[in-house]
XYZ file of C-alpha atoms in Angstrom:
491
model
C 40.570 -17.839 18.173
C 42.010 -18.334 14.672
C 38.473 -18.463 13.295
C 37.490 -15.191 14.980
C 40.729 -13.565 13.903
C 40.081 -14.468 10.282
C 36.482 -13.205 10.458
C 37.681 -9.893 11.862
C 40.409 -9.619 9.249
C 38.030 -10.324 6.381
C 35.453 -7.907 7.729
C 38.133 -5.241 7.987
C 39.297 -5.934 4.436
C 35.754 -5.702 3.137
C 35.131 -2.448 4.975
C 38.256 -0.909 3.462
C 37.169 -2.107 0.024
C 33.693 -0.662 0.477
C 35.121 2.687 1.521
C 37.372 2.659 -1.500
C 34.432 1.830 -3.750
C 32.407 4.706 -2.406
C 35.236 7.117 -3.138
C 35.955 5.954 -6.661
C 35.005 8.538 -9.243
C 32.465 7.403 -11.799
C 35.082 8.016 -14.448
C 37.168 5.125 -13.090
C 37.803 2.112 -15.261
C 34.739 -0.067 -15.450
C 32.543 2.563 -13.738
C 29.914 4.715 -15.410
C 31.875 7.213 -17.510
C 31.037 10.735 -16.443
C 32.766 12.982 -18.946
C 32.913 16.738 -18.802
C 33.502 19.011 -21.739
C 33.042 22.637 -22.627
C 32.278 25.734 -20.646
C 29.278 28.032 -20.938
C 28.738 30.977 -18.622
C 31.092 29.390 -16.131
C 29.115 26.108 -16.131
C 30.619 22.821 -17.224
C 28.490 20.841 -19.639
C 28.534 17.122 -19.090
C 27.344 13.779 -20.328
C 26.778 10.506 -18.551
C 26.980 7.084 -20.147
C 26.188 3.734 -18.601
C 28.804 1.075 -19.378
C 27.887 -1.781 -21.662
C 26.458 -4.896 -20.055
C 25.273 -8.233 -21.313
C 21.665 -9.330 -21.089
C 20.837 -12.983 -21.512
C 18.118 -15.393 -20.495
C 18.647 -18.926 -19.253
C 16.471 -21.734 -20.688
C 14.394 -21.745 -17.487
C 13.510 -18.066 -17.986
C 15.907 -16.392 -15.529
C 17.078 -13.013 -16.864
C 20.784 -12.280 -16.331
C 22.386 -8.824 -16.537
C 26.188 -8.904 -16.447
C 28.399 -5.829 -16.190
C 32.170 -6.064 -15.791
C 33.753 -3.554 -13.437
C 37.377 -4.351 -12.705
C 38.365 -1.466 -10.457
C 37.940 -3.514 -7.243
C 38.081 -7.276 -6.470
C 34.395 -7.366 -5.556
C 31.288 -8.871 -7.142
C 27.835 -7.474 -6.366
C 24.520 -9.184 -7.091
C 21.070 -7.659 -7.227
C 18.049 -9.926 -7.544
C 14.526 -8.757 -8.310
C 11.592 -11.117 -7.948
C 8.732 -9.393 -9.740
C 6.289 -9.732 -6.872
C 5.998 -7.531 -3.794
C 3.281 -6.449 -1.409
C 0.848 -5.974 -4.296
C 0.959 -9.764 -4.611
C 0.124 -10.372 -0.955
C -3.035 -12.450 -0.521
C -5.971 -10.365 0.683
C -6.013 -10.380 4.459
C -2.408 -11.568 4.644
C -0.656 -8.296 3.949
C 3.041 -8.486 4.764
C 3.452 -11.927 3.172
C 6.047 -10.827 0.598
C 8.048 -8.991 3.253
C 7.999 -11.925 5.671
C 8.967 -14.367 2.921
C 11.936 -12.204 1.890
C 13.179 -11.929 5.471
C 12.999 -15.691 5.971
C 15.106 -16.616 2.945
C 18.307 -16.566 5.012
C 16.775 -17.906 8.215
C 17.407 -21.519 7.393
C 17.852 -23.373 4.113
C 17.736 -27.056 3.255
C 21.452 -27.396 4.066
C 22.055 -24.623 6.621
C 20.371 -23.394 9.771
C 19.926 -19.653 10.228
C 23.001 -19.536 12.469
C 25.081 -21.572 10.024
C 24.085 -19.278 7.149
C 25.167 -16.215 9.129
C 28.424 -17.831 10.234
C 29.325 -18.879 6.683
C 28.500 -15.401 5.396
C 30.606 -13.749 8.112
C 33.498 -16.119 7.508
C 33.992 -14.790 3.985
C 33.172 -11.207 4.938
C 30.208 -11.148 2.590
C 26.870 -9.373 2.785
C 23.349 -10.512 1.987
C 19.908 -9.019 2.554
C 16.410 -9.173 1.137
C 13.257 -7.106 1.510
C 9.952 -6.489 -0.220
C 8.754 -3.288 -1.823
C 5.336 -2.564 -3.250
C 5.906 -4.081 -6.688
C 8.835 -6.420 -6.228
C 11.088 -8.228 -3.802
C 14.794 -7.509 -4.002
C 17.805 -9.331 -2.607
C 21.365 -8.074 -2.717
C 24.683 -9.732 -1.999
C 28.346 -8.794 -2.268
C 31.454 -10.950 -2.018
C 35.149 -10.606 -2.587
C 36.197 -12.109 -5.901
C 38.275 -14.831 -4.245
C 35.192 -15.980 -2.290
C 32.831 -15.989 -5.246
C 32.172 -19.750 -5.223
C 31.217 -19.738 -1.552
C 29.222 -16.561 -1.991
C 27.222 -17.940 -4.913
C 26.513 -21.071 -2.912
C 24.999 -18.938 -0.134
C 23.029 -16.755 -2.549
C 21.636 -19.704 -4.482
C 20.729 -21.528 -1.276
C 18.787 -18.526 0.021
C 16.873 -18.110 -3.244
C 16.372 -21.720 -4.287
C 16.247 -23.732 -1.080
C 14.735 -21.812 1.850
C 13.361 -24.145 4.503
C 11.113 -21.733 6.435
C 11.675 -23.497 9.797
C 8.681 -23.258 12.128
C 10.693 -21.690 14.929
C 12.088 -18.990 12.637
C 8.637 -18.220 11.226
C 7.166 -17.887 14.708
C 10.027 -15.728 15.911
C 9.943 -13.395 12.900
C 6.167 -12.906 13.010
C 6.355 -12.079 16.707
C 9.166 -9.595 16.066
C 7.283 -7.980 13.177
C 4.098 -7.637 15.232
C 5.956 -6.044 18.136
C 7.766 -3.717 15.729
C 4.493 -2.569 14.163
C 3.022 -1.749 17.543
C 6.189 0.131 18.491
C 6.203 2.015 15.173
C 2.878 3.626 16.025
C 4.607 5.399 18.890
C 6.426 7.401 16.213
C 3.977 8.963 13.774
C 6.724 9.678 11.246
C 7.241 5.949 10.751
C 3.628 5.086 9.929
C 2.109 8.100 8.205
C 3.183 6.694 4.835
C 1.122 3.545 5.417
C -1.947 5.574 6.372
C -1.495 7.839 3.358
C -1.191 4.958 0.880
C -4.232 3.185 2.330
C -6.350 6.342 2.198
C -5.153 7.474 -1.236
C -5.298 4.184 -3.121
C -8.401 2.684 -1.521
C -9.022 -0.796 -2.940
C -5.915 -0.806 -5.163
C -3.115 -3.259 -4.335
C -0.953 -0.159 -3.813
C -2.929 0.531 -0.623
C -1.503 -2.543 1.096
C 1.105 -1.946 3.810
C 4.347 -3.616 2.778
C 5.064 -4.729 6.343
C 1.504 -5.891 6.952
C -0.400 -4.962 10.089
C -1.262 -6.458 13.459
C -4.225 -8.385 12.056
C -2.755 -9.591 8.769
C 0.441 -10.923 10.338
C -1.634 -13.013 12.733
C -3.186 -14.747 9.706
C 0.149 -15.787 8.178
C 1.403 -19.321 8.812
C 4.326 -21.358 7.600
C 2.328 -23.201 4.940
C 1.095 -19.856 3.563
C 4.674 -18.597 3.280
C 5.773 -21.773 1.504
C 2.856 -21.446 -0.925
C 3.679 -17.797 -1.632
C 7.291 -18.756 -2.312
C 6.315 -21.593 -4.662
C 3.933 -19.294 -6.541
C 6.168 -16.288 -7.107
C 9.797 -17.361 -6.721
C 10.240 -18.688 -10.234
C 13.128 -18.093 -12.655
C 10.829 -16.540 -15.243
C 9.696 -14.042 -12.621
C 13.242 -13.109 -11.609
C 16.029 -10.757 -12.709
C 19.608 -11.338 -11.538
C 22.131 -8.556 -12.096
C 25.845 -9.027 -11.438
C 28.360 -6.164 -11.430
C 32.013 -6.491 -10.585
C 35.389 -8.081 -11.192
C 34.606 -11.002 -13.506
C 34.585 -12.053 -17.126
C 31.020 -12.103 -18.426
C 31.262 -15.425 -20.224
C 32.627 -17.139 -17.128
C 30.057 -15.499 -14.871
C 27.232 -16.628 -17.111
C 28.600 -20.154 -16.929
C 28.794 -20.061 -13.133
C 25.318 -18.600 -12.737
C 23.941 -21.203 -15.136
C 25.490 -23.921 -12.989
C 23.924 -22.508 -9.811
C 20.540 -21.389 -11.124
C 20.004 -23.319 -14.355
C 18.205 -26.194 -12.621
C 15.756 -23.852 -10.892
C 12.338 -25.178 -11.857
C 10.167 -22.917 -13.991
C 6.458 -23.440 -14.423
C 3.595 -21.048 -15.019
C 4.152 -17.456 -13.993
C 1.926 -15.556 -11.553
C -0.573 -13.065 -12.897
C 0.587 -9.507 -13.447
C -0.209 -6.647 -11.099
C -3.723 -5.360 -11.580
C -3.899 -1.777 -12.802
C -4.746 0.820 -10.190
C -8.332 2.055 -10.155
C -9.162 5.631 -10.951
C -9.398 8.036 -8.044
C -12.571 7.229 -6.131
C -13.583 10.840 -5.545
C -12.779 14.375 -6.577
C -12.341 17.388 -4.370
C -10.700 17.289 -0.946
C -10.625 14.186 1.263
C -9.246 14.208 4.798
C -8.182 11.469 7.227
C -7.334 12.391 10.805
C -5.513 9.687 12.764
C -5.827 10.398 16.468
C -2.638 9.992 18.510
C -3.676 11.396 21.900
C -0.161 11.708 23.325
C 1.297 13.528 20.315
C 2.686 17.032 20.726
C 3.169 17.372 16.959
C 1.067 16.871 13.853
C 2.529 14.885 10.973
C 0.860 15.471 7.630
C 0.842 14.552 3.965
C -1.055 16.411 1.281
C -1.200 15.121 -2.278
C -2.876 12.987 -4.887
C -2.150 10.406 -7.562
C 1.361 10.552 -9.005
C 2.972 9.161 -12.154
C 4.195 5.921 -13.678
C 7.911 5.124 -13.678
C 7.828 5.275 -17.481
C 5.995 8.588 -17.727
C 7.579 10.482 -20.647
C 7.658 13.685 -18.564
C 9.455 12.083 -15.599
C 12.723 14.000 -16.105
C 10.921 17.323 -16.428
C 8.869 16.484 -13.331
C 12.039 15.818 -11.377
C 13.479 19.166 -12.383
C 10.315 21.022 -11.413
C 9.895 19.109 -8.165
C 13.488 19.883 -7.197
C 12.390 23.509 -7.064
C 9.064 22.859 -5.362
C 10.102 20.366 -2.692
C 13.113 18.310 -3.698
C 16.014 20.095 -2.018
C 16.788 22.123 1.096
C 16.243 25.465 -0.653
C 12.980 24.332 -2.273
C 9.886 26.492 -2.095
C 8.061 24.303 0.400
C 11.034 23.879 2.753
C 11.931 27.559 2.525
C 8.407 28.541 3.509
C 7.801 26.043 6.312
C 11.289 25.764 7.755
C 13.708 28.481 6.702
C 11.386 31.500 6.723
C 8.751 30.588 9.324
C 10.375 27.980 11.550
C 7.183 25.907 11.632
C 9.074 22.663 11.089
C 12.534 21.160 10.829
C 11.810 19.834 7.358
C 9.304 19.832 4.491
C 9.527 18.182 1.089
C 7.519 16.873 -1.820
C 7.813 13.562 -3.643
C 6.604 11.801 -6.772
C 6.664 8.096 -5.906
C 6.903 6.415 -9.319
C 5.536 2.903 -9.838
C 4.503 0.744 -12.771
C 0.866 1.760 -12.734
C 1.091 5.154 -11.088
C 2.432 6.166 -7.711
C 1.643 8.976 -5.318
C 2.470 12.663 -5.093
C 2.640 14.277 -1.669
C 3.897 17.171 0.400
C 5.313 15.833 3.657
C 6.034 17.701 6.909
C 5.232 18.054 10.611
C 4.715 20.845 13.104
C 3.596 21.592 16.652
C -0.069 20.979 17.445
C -0.600 24.694 17.968
C 0.700 25.548 14.475
C -1.019 22.764 12.535
C -3.492 25.067 10.837
C -0.769 27.578 9.965
C 1.462 24.865 8.453
C -1.370 23.339 6.418
C -2.462 26.759 5.184
C 1.097 27.658 4.252
C 1.604 24.391 2.353
C -1.552 25.012 0.328
C -0.577 28.626 -0.257
C 2.856 27.641 -1.586
C 1.203 25.091 -3.884
C -1.359 27.639 -5.095
C 1.273 30.287 -5.857
C 3.398 27.662 -7.594
C 0.462 26.770 -9.846
C -0.278 30.419 -10.575
C 3.201 31.909 -10.915
C 5.315 29.005 -12.129
C 9.096 29.341 -12.041
C 11.700 31.713 -13.412
C 14.413 30.984 -15.949
C 17.001 31.406 -13.204
C 15.255 28.820 -11.028
C 15.089 26.386 -13.931
C 18.820 26.749 -14.583
C 19.555 26.271 -10.896
C 17.534 23.046 -10.683
C 19.196 21.658 -13.806
C 22.677 22.304 -12.414
C 21.751 20.866 -9.017
C 20.429 17.588 -10.437
C 23.354 17.141 -12.807
C 25.750 17.675 -9.916
C 23.989 15.185 -7.655
C 23.056 12.392 -10.050
C 26.512 10.866 -10.726
C 26.822 10.104 -7.018
C 24.056 7.555 -7.501
C 26.270 5.585 -9.891
C 29.537 5.355 -7.992
C 29.447 1.908 -6.398
C 28.780 -1.500 -7.870
C 25.726 -2.078 -5.694
C 24.202 1.173 -6.955
C 24.806 0.199 -10.566
C 23.524 -3.363 -10.056
C 20.344 -2.031 -8.482
C 19.910 0.464 -11.320
C 20.188 -1.972 -14.206
C 17.933 -4.498 -12.442
C 15.259 -1.858 -11.933
C 15.552 -0.639 -15.519
C 14.863 -4.192 -16.631
C 11.942 -4.544 -14.234
C 10.261 -1.370 -15.473
C 10.850 -2.168 -19.138
C 13.424 0.586 -19.601
C 16.947 0.443 -21.000
C 20.284 2.253 -20.876
C 18.796 5.312 -22.575
C 17.216 6.189 -19.238
C 20.761 7.068 -18.118
C 22.491 7.910 -21.391
C 19.863 10.482 -22.444
C 19.246 11.854 -18.956
C 21.443 14.951 -19.095
C 20.372 15.723 -22.656
C 16.716 15.715 -21.584
C 17.514 18.029 -18.705
C 19.417 20.394 -20.997
C 16.578 20.405 -23.521
C 13.890 21.352 -21.006
C 12.306 24.742 -21.656
C 10.224 27.163 -19.635
C 7.216 26.008 -21.633
C 7.908 22.430 -20.538
C 8.040 23.570 -16.910
C 4.747 25.412 -17.242
C 3.063 22.376 -18.779
C 4.370 20.057 -16.043
C 3.135 22.343 -13.270
C -0.297 22.632 -14.882
C -0.658 18.911 -15.493
C 0.945 17.142 -12.529
C 0.553 19.381 -9.493
C -2.942 19.000 -8.028
C -4.865 21.726 -6.255
C -8.592 21.083 -6.644
C -8.265 17.340 -5.943
C -6.248 16.684 -2.802
C -5.952 13.991 -0.167
C -4.950 15.016 3.359
C -3.684 12.661 6.058
C -2.774 14.051 9.465
C -1.548 12.037 12.443
C -1.821 13.988 15.672
C -3.813 14.818 18.790
C -7.392 15.003 17.573
C -8.707 16.878 20.620
C -6.414 19.798 19.765
C -6.262 19.783 15.977
C -9.661 18.281 15.146
C -11.547 21.604 15.260
C -9.066 23.446 12.989
C -8.914 20.857 10.200
C -12.639 20.844 9.477
C -12.233 23.610 6.913
C -10.078 21.516 4.573
C -12.678 18.966 3.409
C -16.452 18.517 3.425
C -16.050 15.517 5.723
C -13.266 14.508 8.093
C -12.733 10.769 8.426
C -11.184 9.739 11.729
C -9.622 6.707 13.324
C -7.430 5.983 16.319
C -3.782 5.082 15.895
C -4.345 2.290 18.423
C -6.761 0.579 16.031
C -5.089 -2.281 14.151
C -4.280 -1.700 10.520
C -3.855 1.464 8.497
C -6.998 1.774 6.410
C -9.850 4.176 7.181
C -11.638 1.279 8.895
C -10.144 -1.832 10.484
C -10.734 -5.089 8.692
């Protein structure tokens, strides 16, 4: 009973601390300093500066990023291993995701249950998952429990055991989850879109894998993937919180300094050029669907694209907020959907751009036509000065909320390091927004918003919507949602 009482008390304390962290203004001591100064036409001008942090590299190659933030007695860690689903072996898609999930499901000194119990006892948090280009793990502990927390974090990263029973259980759960996900088109359309858009690029691989690829993954494969990619020279570890940097570096060196290095894995292969021009269309048949889910788009931009800030401003107007052009047309004015948006998914070697929405089967053609019409008018007419000013103010009002908590800041500085960026990405952000002109907006619309080259993916009832979508592309590729995998043809 005493044990349970302490767990509950620590959990409660951590919850209160987390709530407090979320409510702390970014101007608080140790937080990103959001300063406001001056008035112009009733608008407050503002600047945003990222606090100083120390970057160092251990002899084994592990990159450390250390930022002191003394407003709360918490320490947050963000780890990036520079390998994600793009590093999955061919035919074993989902390997990076499965490996990340298994890190806490048994180490060389703790079973999965013991790891969870020890984590709960100190009221800490830990989680790991794979994205397209990297695997990330995050952890947070109260300052007084830092030693125990670091022991858990280092065990998960350096000494996973991958027990056979945990591997079998996780793969079964993942397979069942994938099959269940196809009952909800909204949860899988992204995988179909990436596979169709990127073709033979590593970016086409589903992060979670599919029914076939998961069946090909075995414990020895997971262990080999871990040994290949989980190396200190392939890893970034960011720490943000209530500590002294010199002492934290010493403690992290003690925990991670003996991590064996070795040769690093090969870098991500560059994406191929678009395979075709014109319009391409994939129709995924879901016979029981009463709605059509669709994405329309093309190749996007790199995370380091020099126009990325301007693109964000423009896309805020086109599809990045509730009052955007695409949502106003499809939801607010016509009622064809409950939501429509557009996204530029930025990655190292180029992501995807897409318009995303859904509608009733009977209004599929109307919604697709309206989406294309909004895009066409946007290309032809551009934006007004008033719209540009509105988007600038909206972004500058929203952005500081992304830098309030320690976990947000830790994730940010780790990703900046991963993408080869630095603090200027934050420090110069508002200045770049302020400097954007109407000519910049016109150039961005002309260059980055496709119209002649488009990729369509629709998931819906083919017997009802098949006849109406034929007009959008010279050829309609089809597949059934019950087929394993997400590519145009099953492996």
